Coordinates of C-alpha atoms and ligand atoms in Angstrom, one line a residue:
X13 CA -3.7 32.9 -4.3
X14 CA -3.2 29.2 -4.8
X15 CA -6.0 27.1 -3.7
X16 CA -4.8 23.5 -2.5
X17 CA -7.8 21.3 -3.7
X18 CA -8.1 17.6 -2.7
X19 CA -7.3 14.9 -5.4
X20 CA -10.4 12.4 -5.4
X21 CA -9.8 9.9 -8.1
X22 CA -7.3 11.8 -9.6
X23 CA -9.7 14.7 -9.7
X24 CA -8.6 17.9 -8.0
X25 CA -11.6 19.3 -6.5
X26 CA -11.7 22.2 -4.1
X27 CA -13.6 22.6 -0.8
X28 CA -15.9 24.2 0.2
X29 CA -14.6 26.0 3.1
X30 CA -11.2 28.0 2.7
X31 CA -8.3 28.7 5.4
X32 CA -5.1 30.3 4.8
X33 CA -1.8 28.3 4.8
X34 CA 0.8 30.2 6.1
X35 CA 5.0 30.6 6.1
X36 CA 5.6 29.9 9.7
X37 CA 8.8 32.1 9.2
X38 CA 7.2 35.4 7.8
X39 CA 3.6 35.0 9.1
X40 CA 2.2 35.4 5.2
X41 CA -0.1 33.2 4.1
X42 CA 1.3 31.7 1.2
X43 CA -1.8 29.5 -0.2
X44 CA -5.0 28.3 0.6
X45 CA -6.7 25.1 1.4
X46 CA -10.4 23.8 0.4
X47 CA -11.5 22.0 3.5
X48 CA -13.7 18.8 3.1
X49 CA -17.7 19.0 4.2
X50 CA -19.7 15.5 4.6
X51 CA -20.7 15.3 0.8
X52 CA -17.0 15.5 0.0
X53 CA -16.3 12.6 2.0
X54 CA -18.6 10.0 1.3
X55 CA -17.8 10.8 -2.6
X56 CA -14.4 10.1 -1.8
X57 CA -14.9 6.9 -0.1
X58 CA -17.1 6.3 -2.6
X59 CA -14.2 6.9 -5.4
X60 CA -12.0 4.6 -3.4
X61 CA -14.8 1.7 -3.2
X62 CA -14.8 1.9 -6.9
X63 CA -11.1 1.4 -7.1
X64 CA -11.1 -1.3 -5.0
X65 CA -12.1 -4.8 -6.6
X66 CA -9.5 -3.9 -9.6
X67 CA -6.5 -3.1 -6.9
X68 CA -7.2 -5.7 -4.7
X69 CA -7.1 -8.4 -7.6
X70 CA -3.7 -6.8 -8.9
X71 CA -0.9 -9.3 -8.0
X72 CA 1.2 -8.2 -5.2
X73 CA 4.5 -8.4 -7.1
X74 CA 2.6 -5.4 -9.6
X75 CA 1.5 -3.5 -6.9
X76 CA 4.7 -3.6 -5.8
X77 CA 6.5 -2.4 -9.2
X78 CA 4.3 1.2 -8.5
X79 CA 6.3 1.6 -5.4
X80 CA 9.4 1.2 -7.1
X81 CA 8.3 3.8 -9.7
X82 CA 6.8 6.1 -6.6
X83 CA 10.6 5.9 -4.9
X84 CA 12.1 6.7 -8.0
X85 CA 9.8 9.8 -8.7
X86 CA 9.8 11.2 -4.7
X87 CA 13.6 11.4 -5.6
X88 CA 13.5 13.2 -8.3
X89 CA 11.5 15.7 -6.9
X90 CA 12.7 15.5 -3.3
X91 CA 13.9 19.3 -3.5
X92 CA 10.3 20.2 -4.8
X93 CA 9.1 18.7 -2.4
X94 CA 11.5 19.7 1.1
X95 CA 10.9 23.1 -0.6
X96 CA 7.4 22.4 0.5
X97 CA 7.7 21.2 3.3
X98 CA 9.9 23.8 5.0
X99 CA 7.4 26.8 3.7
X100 CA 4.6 25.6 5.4
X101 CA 6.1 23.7 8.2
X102 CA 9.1 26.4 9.4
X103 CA 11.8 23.4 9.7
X104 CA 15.1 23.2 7.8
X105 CA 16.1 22.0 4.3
X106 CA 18.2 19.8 6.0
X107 CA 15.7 18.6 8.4
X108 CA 12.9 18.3 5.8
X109 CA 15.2 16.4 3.5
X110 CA 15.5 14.3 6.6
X111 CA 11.9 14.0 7.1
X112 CA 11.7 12.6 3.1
X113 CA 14.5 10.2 3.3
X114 CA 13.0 8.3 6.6
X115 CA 9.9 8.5 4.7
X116 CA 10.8 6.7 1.6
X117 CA 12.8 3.8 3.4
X118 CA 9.2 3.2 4.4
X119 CA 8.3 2.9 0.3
X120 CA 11.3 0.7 0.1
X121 CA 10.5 -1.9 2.9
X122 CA 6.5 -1.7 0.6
X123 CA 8.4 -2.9 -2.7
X124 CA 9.2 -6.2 -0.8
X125 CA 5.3 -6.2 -0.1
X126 CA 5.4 -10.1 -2.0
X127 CA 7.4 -11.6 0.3
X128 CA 5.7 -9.8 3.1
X129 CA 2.0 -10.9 2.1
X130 CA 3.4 -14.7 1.6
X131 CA 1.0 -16.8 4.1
X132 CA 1.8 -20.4 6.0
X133 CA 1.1 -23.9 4.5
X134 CA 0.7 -27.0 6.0
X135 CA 0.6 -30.0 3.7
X136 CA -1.3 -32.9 5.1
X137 CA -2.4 -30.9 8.1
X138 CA -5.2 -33.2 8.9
X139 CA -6.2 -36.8 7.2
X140 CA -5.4 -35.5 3.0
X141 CA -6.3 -31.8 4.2
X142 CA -3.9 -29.0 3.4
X143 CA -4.2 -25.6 5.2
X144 CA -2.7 -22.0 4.4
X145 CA -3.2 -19.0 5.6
X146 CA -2.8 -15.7 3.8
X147 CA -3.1 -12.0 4.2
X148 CA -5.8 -10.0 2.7
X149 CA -7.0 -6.4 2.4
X150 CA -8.6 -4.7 4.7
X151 CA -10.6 -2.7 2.1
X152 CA -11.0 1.1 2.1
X153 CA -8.5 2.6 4.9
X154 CA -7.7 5.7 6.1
X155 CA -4.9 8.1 7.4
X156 CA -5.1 11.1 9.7
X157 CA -1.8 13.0 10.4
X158 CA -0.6 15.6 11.9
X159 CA 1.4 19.3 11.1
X160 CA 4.9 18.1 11.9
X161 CA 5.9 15.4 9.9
X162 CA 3.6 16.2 6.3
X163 CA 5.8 13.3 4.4
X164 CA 7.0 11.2 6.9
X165 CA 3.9 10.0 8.7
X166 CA 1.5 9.8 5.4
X167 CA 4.7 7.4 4.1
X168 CA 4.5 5.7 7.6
X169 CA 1.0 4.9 6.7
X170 CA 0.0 4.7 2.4
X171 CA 2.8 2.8 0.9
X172 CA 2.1 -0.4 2.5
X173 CA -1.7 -0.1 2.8
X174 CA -1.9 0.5 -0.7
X175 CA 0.7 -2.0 -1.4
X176 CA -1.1 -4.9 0.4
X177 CA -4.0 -4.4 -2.1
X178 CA -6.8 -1.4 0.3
X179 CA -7.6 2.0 -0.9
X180 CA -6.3 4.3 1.0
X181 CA -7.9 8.0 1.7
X182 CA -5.2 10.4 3.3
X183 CA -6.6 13.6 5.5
X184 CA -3.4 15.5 6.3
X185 CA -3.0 18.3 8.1
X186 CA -4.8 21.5 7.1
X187 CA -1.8 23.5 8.1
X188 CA 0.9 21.7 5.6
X189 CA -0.9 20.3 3.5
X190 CA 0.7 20.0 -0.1
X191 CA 2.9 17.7 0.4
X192 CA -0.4 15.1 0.3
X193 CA -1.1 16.6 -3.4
X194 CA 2.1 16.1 -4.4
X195 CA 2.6 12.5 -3.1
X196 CA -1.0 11.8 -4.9
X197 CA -0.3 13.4 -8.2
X198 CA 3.4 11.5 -7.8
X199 CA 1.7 8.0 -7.0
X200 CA -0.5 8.8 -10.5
X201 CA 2.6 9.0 -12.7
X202 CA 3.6 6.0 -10.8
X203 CA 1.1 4.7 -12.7
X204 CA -1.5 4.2 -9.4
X205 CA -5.1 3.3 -10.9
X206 CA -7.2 6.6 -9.9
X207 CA -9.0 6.0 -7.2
X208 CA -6.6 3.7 -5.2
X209 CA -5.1 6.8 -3.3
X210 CA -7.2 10.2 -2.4
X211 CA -6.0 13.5 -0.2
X212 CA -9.3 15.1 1.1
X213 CA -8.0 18.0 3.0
X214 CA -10.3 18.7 6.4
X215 CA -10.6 19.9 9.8
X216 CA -12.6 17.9 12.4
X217 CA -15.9 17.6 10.2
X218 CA -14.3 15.6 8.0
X219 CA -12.3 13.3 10.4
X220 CA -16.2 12.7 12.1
X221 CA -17.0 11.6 8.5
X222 CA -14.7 8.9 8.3
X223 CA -15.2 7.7 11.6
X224 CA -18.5 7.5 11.3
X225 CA -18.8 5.6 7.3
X226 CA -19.2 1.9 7.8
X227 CA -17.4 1.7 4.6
X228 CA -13.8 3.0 6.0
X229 CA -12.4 -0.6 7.6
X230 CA -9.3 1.0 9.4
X231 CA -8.2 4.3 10.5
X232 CA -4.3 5.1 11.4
X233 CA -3.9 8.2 13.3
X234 CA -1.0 10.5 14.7
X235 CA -1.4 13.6 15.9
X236 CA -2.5 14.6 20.0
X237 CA -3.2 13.0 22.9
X238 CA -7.1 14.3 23.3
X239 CA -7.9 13.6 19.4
X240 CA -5.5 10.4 19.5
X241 CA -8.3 8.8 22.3
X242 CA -10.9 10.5 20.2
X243 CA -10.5 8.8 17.5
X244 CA -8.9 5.4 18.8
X245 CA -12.7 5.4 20.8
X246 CA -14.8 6.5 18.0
X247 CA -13.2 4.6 15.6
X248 CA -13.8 1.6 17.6
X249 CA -17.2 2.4 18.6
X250 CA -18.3 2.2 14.9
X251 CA -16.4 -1.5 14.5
X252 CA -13.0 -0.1 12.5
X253 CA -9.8 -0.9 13.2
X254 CA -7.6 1.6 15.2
X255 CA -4.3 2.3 15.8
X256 CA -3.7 6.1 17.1
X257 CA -0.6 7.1 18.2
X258 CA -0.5 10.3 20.5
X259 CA 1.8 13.5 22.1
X260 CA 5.0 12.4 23.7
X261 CA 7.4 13.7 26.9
X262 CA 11.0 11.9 26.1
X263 CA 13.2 11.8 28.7
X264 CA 17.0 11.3 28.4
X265 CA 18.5 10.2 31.4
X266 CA 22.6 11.5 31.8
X267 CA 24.7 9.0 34.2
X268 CA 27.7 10.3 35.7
X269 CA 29.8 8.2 33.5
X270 CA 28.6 9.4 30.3
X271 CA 30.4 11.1 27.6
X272 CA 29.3 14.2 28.6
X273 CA 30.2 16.7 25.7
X274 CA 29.1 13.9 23.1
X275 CA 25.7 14.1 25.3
X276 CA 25.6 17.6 25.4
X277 CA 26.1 17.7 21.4
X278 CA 23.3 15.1 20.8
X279 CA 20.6 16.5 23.1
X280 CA 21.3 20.0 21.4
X281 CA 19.9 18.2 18.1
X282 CA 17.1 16.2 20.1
X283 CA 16.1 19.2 22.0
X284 CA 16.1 22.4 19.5
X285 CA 16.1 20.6 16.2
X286 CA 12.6 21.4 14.2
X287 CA 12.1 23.6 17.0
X288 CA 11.4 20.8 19.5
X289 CA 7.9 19.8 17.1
X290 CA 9.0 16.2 16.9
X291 CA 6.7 13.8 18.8
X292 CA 10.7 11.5 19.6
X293 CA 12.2 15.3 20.5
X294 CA 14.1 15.4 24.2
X295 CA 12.2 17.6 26.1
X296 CA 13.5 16.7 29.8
X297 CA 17.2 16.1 30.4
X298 CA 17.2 13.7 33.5
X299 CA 20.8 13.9 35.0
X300 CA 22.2 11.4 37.7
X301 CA 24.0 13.8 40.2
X302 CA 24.7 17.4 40.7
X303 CA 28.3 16.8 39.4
X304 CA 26.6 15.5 36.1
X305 CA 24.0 18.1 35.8
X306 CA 26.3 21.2 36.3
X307 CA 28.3 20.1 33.8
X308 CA 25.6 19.1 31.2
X309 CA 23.7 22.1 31.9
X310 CA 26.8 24.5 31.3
X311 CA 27.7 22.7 27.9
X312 CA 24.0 22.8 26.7
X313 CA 23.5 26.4 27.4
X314 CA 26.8 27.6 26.1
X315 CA 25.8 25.2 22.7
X316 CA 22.1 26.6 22.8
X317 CA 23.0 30.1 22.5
X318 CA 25.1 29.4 19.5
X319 CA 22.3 27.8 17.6
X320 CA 21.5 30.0 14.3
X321 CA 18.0 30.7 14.0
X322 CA 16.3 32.3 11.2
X323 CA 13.8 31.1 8.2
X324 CA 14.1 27.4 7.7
X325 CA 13.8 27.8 3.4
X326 CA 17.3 29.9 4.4
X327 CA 20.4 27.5 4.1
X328 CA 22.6 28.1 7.4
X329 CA 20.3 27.6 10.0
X330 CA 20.1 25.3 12.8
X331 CA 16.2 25.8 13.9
X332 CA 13.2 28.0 12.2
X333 CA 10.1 29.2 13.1
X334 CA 7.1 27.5 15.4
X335 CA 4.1 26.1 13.0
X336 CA 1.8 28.9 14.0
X337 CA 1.0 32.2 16.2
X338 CA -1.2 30.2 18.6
X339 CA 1.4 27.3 18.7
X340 CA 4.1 30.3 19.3
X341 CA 1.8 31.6 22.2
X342 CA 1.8 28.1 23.9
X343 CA 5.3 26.8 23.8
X344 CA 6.0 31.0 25.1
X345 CA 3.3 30.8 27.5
X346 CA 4.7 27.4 29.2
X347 CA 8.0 29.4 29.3
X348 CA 6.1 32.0 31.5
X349 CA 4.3 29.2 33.8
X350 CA 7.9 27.6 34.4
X351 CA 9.1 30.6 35.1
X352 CA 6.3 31.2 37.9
X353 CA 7.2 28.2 39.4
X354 CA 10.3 28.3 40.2
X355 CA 12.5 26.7 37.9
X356 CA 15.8 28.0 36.7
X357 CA 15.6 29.8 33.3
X358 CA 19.3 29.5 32.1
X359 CA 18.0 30.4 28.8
X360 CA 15.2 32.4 27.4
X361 CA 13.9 31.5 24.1
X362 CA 11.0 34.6 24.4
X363 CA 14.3 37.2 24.3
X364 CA 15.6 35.9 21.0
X365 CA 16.2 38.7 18.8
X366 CA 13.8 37.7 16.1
X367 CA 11.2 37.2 18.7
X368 CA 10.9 41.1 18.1
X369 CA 12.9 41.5 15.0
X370 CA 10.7 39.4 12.9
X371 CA 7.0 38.9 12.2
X372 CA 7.7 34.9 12.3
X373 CA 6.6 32.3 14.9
X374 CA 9.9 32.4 16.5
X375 CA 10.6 31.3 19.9
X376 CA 14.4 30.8 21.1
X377 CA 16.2 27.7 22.7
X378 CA 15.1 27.7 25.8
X379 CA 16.7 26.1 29.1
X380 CA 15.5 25.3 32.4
X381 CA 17.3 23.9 35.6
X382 CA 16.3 22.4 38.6
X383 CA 12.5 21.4 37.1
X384 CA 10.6 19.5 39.1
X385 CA 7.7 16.8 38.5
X386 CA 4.6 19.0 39.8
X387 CA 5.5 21.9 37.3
X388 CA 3.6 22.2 34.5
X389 CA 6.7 22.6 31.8
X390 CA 7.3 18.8 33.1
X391 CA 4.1 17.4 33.1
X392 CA 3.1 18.8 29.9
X393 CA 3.8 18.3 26.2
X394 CA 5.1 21.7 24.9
X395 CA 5.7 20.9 21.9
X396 CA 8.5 23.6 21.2
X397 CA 12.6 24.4 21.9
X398 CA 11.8 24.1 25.3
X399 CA 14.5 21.6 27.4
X400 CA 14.0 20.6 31.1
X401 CA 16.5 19.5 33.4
X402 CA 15.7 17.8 36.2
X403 CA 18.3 16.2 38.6
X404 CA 18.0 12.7 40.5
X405 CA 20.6 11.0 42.6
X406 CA 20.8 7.5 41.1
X407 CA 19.4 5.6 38.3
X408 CA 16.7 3.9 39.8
X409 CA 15.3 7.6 40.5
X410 CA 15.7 8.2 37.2
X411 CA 13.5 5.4 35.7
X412 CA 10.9 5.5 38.3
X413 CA 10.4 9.3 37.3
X414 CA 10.1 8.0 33.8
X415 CA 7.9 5.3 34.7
X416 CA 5.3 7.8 36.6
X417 CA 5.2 10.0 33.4
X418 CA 1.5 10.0 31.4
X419 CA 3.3 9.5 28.1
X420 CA 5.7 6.7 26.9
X421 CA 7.1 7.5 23.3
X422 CA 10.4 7.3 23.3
X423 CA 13.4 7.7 25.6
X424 CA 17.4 7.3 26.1
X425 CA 20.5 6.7 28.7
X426 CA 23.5 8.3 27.8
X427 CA 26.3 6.2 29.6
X428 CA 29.3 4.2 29.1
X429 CA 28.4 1.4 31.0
X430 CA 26.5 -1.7 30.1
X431 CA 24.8 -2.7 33.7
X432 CA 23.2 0.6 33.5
X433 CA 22.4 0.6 29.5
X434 CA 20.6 -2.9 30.3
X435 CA 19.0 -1.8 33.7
X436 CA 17.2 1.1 31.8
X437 CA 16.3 -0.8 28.8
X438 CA 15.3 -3.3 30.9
X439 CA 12.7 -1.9 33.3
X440 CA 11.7 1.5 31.2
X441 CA 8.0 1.7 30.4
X442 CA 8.5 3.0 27.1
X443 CA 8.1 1.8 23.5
X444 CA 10.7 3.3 21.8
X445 CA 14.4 3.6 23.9
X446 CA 17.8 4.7 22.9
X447 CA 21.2 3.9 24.7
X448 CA 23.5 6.7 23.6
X449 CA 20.8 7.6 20.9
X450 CA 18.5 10.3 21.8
X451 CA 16.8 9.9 18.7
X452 CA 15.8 6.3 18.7
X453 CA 13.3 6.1 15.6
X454 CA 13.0 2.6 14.3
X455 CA 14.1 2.2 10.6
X456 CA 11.4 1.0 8.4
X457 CA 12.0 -2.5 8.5
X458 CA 11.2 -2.0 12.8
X459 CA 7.9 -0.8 13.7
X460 CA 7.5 2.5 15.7
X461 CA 4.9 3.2 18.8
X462 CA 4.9 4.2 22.2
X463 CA 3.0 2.8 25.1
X464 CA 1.5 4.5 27.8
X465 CA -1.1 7.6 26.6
X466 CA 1.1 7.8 23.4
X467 CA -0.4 5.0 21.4
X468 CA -4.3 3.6 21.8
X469 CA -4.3 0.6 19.7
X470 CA -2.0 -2.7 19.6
X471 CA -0.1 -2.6 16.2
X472 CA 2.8 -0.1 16.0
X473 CA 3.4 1.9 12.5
X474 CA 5.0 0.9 9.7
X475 CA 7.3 -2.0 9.5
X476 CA 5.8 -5.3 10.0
X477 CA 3.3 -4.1 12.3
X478 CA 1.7 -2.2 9.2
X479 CA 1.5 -5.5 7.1
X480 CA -0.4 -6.8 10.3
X481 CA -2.5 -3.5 10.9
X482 CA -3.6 -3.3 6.9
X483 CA -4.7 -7.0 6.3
X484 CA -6.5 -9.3 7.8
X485 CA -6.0 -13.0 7.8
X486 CA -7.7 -15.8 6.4
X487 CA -6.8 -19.8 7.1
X488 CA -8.2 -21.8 4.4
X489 CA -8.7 -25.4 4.5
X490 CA -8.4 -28.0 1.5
X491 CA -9.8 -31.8 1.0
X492 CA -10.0 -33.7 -1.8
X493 CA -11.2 -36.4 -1.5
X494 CA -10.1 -39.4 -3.5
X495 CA -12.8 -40.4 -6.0
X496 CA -14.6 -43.4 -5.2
X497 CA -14.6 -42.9 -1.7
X498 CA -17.3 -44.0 0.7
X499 CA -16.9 -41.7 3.9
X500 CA -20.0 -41.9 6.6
X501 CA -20.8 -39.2 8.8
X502 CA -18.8 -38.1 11.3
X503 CA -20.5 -36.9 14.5
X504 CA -17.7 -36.1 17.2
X505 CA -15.5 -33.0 16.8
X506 CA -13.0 -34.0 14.2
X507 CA -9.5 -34.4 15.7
X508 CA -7.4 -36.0 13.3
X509 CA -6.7 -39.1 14.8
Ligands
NAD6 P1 -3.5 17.4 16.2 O1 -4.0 16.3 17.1 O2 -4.0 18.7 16.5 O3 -4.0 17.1 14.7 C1 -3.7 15.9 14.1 C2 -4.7 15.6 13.0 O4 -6.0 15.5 13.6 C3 -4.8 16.7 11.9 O5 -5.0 16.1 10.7 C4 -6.1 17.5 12.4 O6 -6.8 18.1 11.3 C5 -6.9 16.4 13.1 N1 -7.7 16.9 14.2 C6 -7.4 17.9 15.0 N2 -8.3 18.1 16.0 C7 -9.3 17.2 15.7 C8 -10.5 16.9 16.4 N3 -10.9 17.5 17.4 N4 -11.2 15.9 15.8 C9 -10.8 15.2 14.8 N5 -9.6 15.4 14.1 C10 -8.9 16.4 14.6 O7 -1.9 17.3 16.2 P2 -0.9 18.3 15.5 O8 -0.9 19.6 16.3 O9 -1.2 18.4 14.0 O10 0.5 17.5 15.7 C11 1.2 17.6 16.8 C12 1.0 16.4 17.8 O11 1.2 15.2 17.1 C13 1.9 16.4 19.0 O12 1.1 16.1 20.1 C14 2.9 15.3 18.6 O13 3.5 14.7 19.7 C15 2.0 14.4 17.9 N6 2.8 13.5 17.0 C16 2.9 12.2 17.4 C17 3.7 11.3 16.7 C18 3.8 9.9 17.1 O14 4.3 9.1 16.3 N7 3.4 9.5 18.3 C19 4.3 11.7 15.5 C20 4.1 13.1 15.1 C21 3.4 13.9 15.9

């Protein structure tokens, strides 16, 4: 079987410790992955140190000509590469080749890296002293990401790093992992001195390696909650630079005035699409009256049961599999704790057909009514097709439910009108928010985060938040003093007058 090794200055080398990667659609294991120990790690960093003086001293404007040649090449092998992704992920072809495309606007906004880096400059600034200020590298950086997004969120995060002159060491996840390798060994042809990017595949010994080396100035993380603290805390405890962005819980709130069968359509796609393992998925439908909420609730179900599900490398399928058997046993298991508390089960994703037809991850839509805030299947990230509607009698309700919620990724208001659009957008507490978009990711020239327990840190990803996170900032003043001049001392604080 195909062993995914790590690429360490352009070197494949293979870990030490194996685990299988499997399809998510047929349960076979369709490669494995070397996992990283702590020799592996500091040799890595140590590769990336090396690379570093050269890279950093590299104009910006040539730096930026290897993104242009890494876009190029990610679109020549996109269908390699979504191929990839929806083997070891379970998503679609069309969803993966989703996934790419967001991903490489993020190398796009990178190519304009010289006008991004260009500092201030004050002529004159005090008597015949000029002052600018620039952006410089951080140094060696590194990236921690999670299953669900194995191109997106590494392009989040590498492009402009690397771009604004660090070395940049990726540890994706061990359960998709080859998109990394083939981003690295894409990024060589791009013609990227060795050294400037590494993949070092790992589980949580290698992530307390990086933490840990005084040599890796930043770390960018997205993944969990528990490990998003973990690592914002750790990482800061040993002086680095952290921005970790965590789980999510989006709400979209329905107001009686909406569109309903355009909302109905859109939360199908927000809900169920990638099998609800998107950290900006809809996972609670919050609908203003019992008028609004039968008829949403009837629209969604009749639409949910007509989703085709099946093997996401298959054309013609709306949703695949779940990432794993454990994962499966989760999102099915929250199903079951709903179910115990009370709330409606309108439709039950653990009696799909290929639930017992196929030896796949699967787990149907699944649709519950009248949820309330003290269940479990609220509270809790699932993580899965798993849709929760709770009802509220005005919008005021609905935010201050929102508002009370642990996580604040992303959220929307369906509605027609513009008091209520501005009301929500308004006073909602969180980072990301959609009016008549369920979906509201930033493009790449925005920068995407949450607040609440969904982002530790202050810089957002990517965007101009990235050129912030990945450089720091110098201010450098000039004086040249004419020749000739007699100057005394100057004792008080210098004030320029
Ligand atoms: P995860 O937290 O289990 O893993 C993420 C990364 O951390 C992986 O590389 C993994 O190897 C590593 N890791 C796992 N446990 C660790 C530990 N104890 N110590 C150190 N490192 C550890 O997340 P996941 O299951 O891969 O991804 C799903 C989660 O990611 C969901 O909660 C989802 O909401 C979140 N997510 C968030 C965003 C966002 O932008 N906020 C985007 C995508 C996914």
């Amino acid at each position: 079987m195909t062993l995914v090794e790590h690429r360490i200055a352009g070197e494949k080398v293979a870990g030490p410790r194996t685990i299988d990667v499997e399809n998510p659609a047929t349960a076979e294991a369709v490669r494995q992955v070397g996992l990283a120990d702590r020799a592996q790690v500091q040799r890595t960093i140590a590769a990336a140190q090396d690379a570093l003086p050269a890279w950093r001293d590299t104009p910006a404007a040539k730096r930026a000509q290897v993104m242009f040649r890494f876009k190029m090449l990610l679109e020549r092998d996109a269908d390699a590469i979504v191929a990839l992704l929806s083997e070891e992920h379970g998503k679609t072809l069309e969803d993966a080749m989703g996934e790419l495309k967001r991903g490489i606007e993020n190398v796009e906004y990178a190519c304009g890296v010289p006008e991004l880096l260009k500092g201030e400059y004050s002529h004159n600034a005090g008597p015949g002293i000029d002052t600018f200020s620039n952006h410089q590298p951080l140094g060696v950086v590194a990236g921690i990401t999670p299953f669900n997004f194995p191109a997106m969120v590494p392009l989040w995060m590498f492009p402009m790093a690397i771009a604004c002159g660090n070395a940049f060491i990726l540890k994706p996840s061990e359960q998709t992992p080859s998109a990394a390798v083939k981003m690295a060994d894409l990024l060589e042809e791009a013609g990227l001195p060795k050294g400037v990017f590494n993949v070092l595949h790992g589980d949580p010994e290698a992530v307390e390696a990086l933490i840990e080396d005084p040599a890796v100035r930043a770390l960018s993380f997205v993944g969990s909650t528990p490990v998003a603290r973990k690592i914002y805390e750790g990482g800061a405890n040993h002086g680095k630079r952290v921005q970790a962005l965590g789980g999510a819980k989006n709400h979209a709130v329905v107001m009686p005035d909406a569109d309903l069968e355009n909302a109905a359509n859109t939360l199908i796609g927000a809900a169920f699409g990638s099998a609800g393992e998107r950290c900006m998925a809809i996972s609670v439908a919050v609908c203003v009256g019992d008028d609004t909420a039968d008829t949403l609730v009837q629209k969604v179900a009749e639409k949910a049961s007509n989703l085709r599900v099946g093997p996401g490398t298959e054309l013609g399928h709306d949703m695949g599999a779940l990432v794993n058997a454990s994962h499966r046993d989760k999102v099915a298991g929250y199903i079951d704790l709903g179910e115990q508390a009370g709330a409606e089960l309108l439709l039950d994703g653990r009696k799909h057909p290929l639930v017992q037809e196929s030896a796949g991850y699967y787990v149907g839509p699944t649709l519950f009514d009248r949820v309330t805030e003290d269940m479990s299947i609220y509270r809790d990230e699932i993580f899965g097709p798993v849709l929760c509607v709770v009802r509220v009698k005005n919008l005021d309700e609905a935010i201050a439910l929102i508002n009370r919620h642990q996580y604040g990724n992303g959220t929307c208001v369906f509605t027609s009108g513009g008091e209520a659009a501005r009301r929500f957008t308004d006073r909602i507490e969180v980072g990301m928010v959609g009016v008549n978009v369920p979906l509201p990711v930033p493009v790449a020239f925005h920068s995407f985060g949450g607040w609440k327990d969904s982002l530790f840190g202050d810089l957002h990803a990517y965007g101009p938040d990235a050129v912030r996170f990945y450089t720091r900032r110098k201010a450098i003043s000039y004086r040249w003093p004419e020749s000739g001049s007699q100057e005394g001392s100057q004792m008080a604080f210098p004030s320029g007058s």
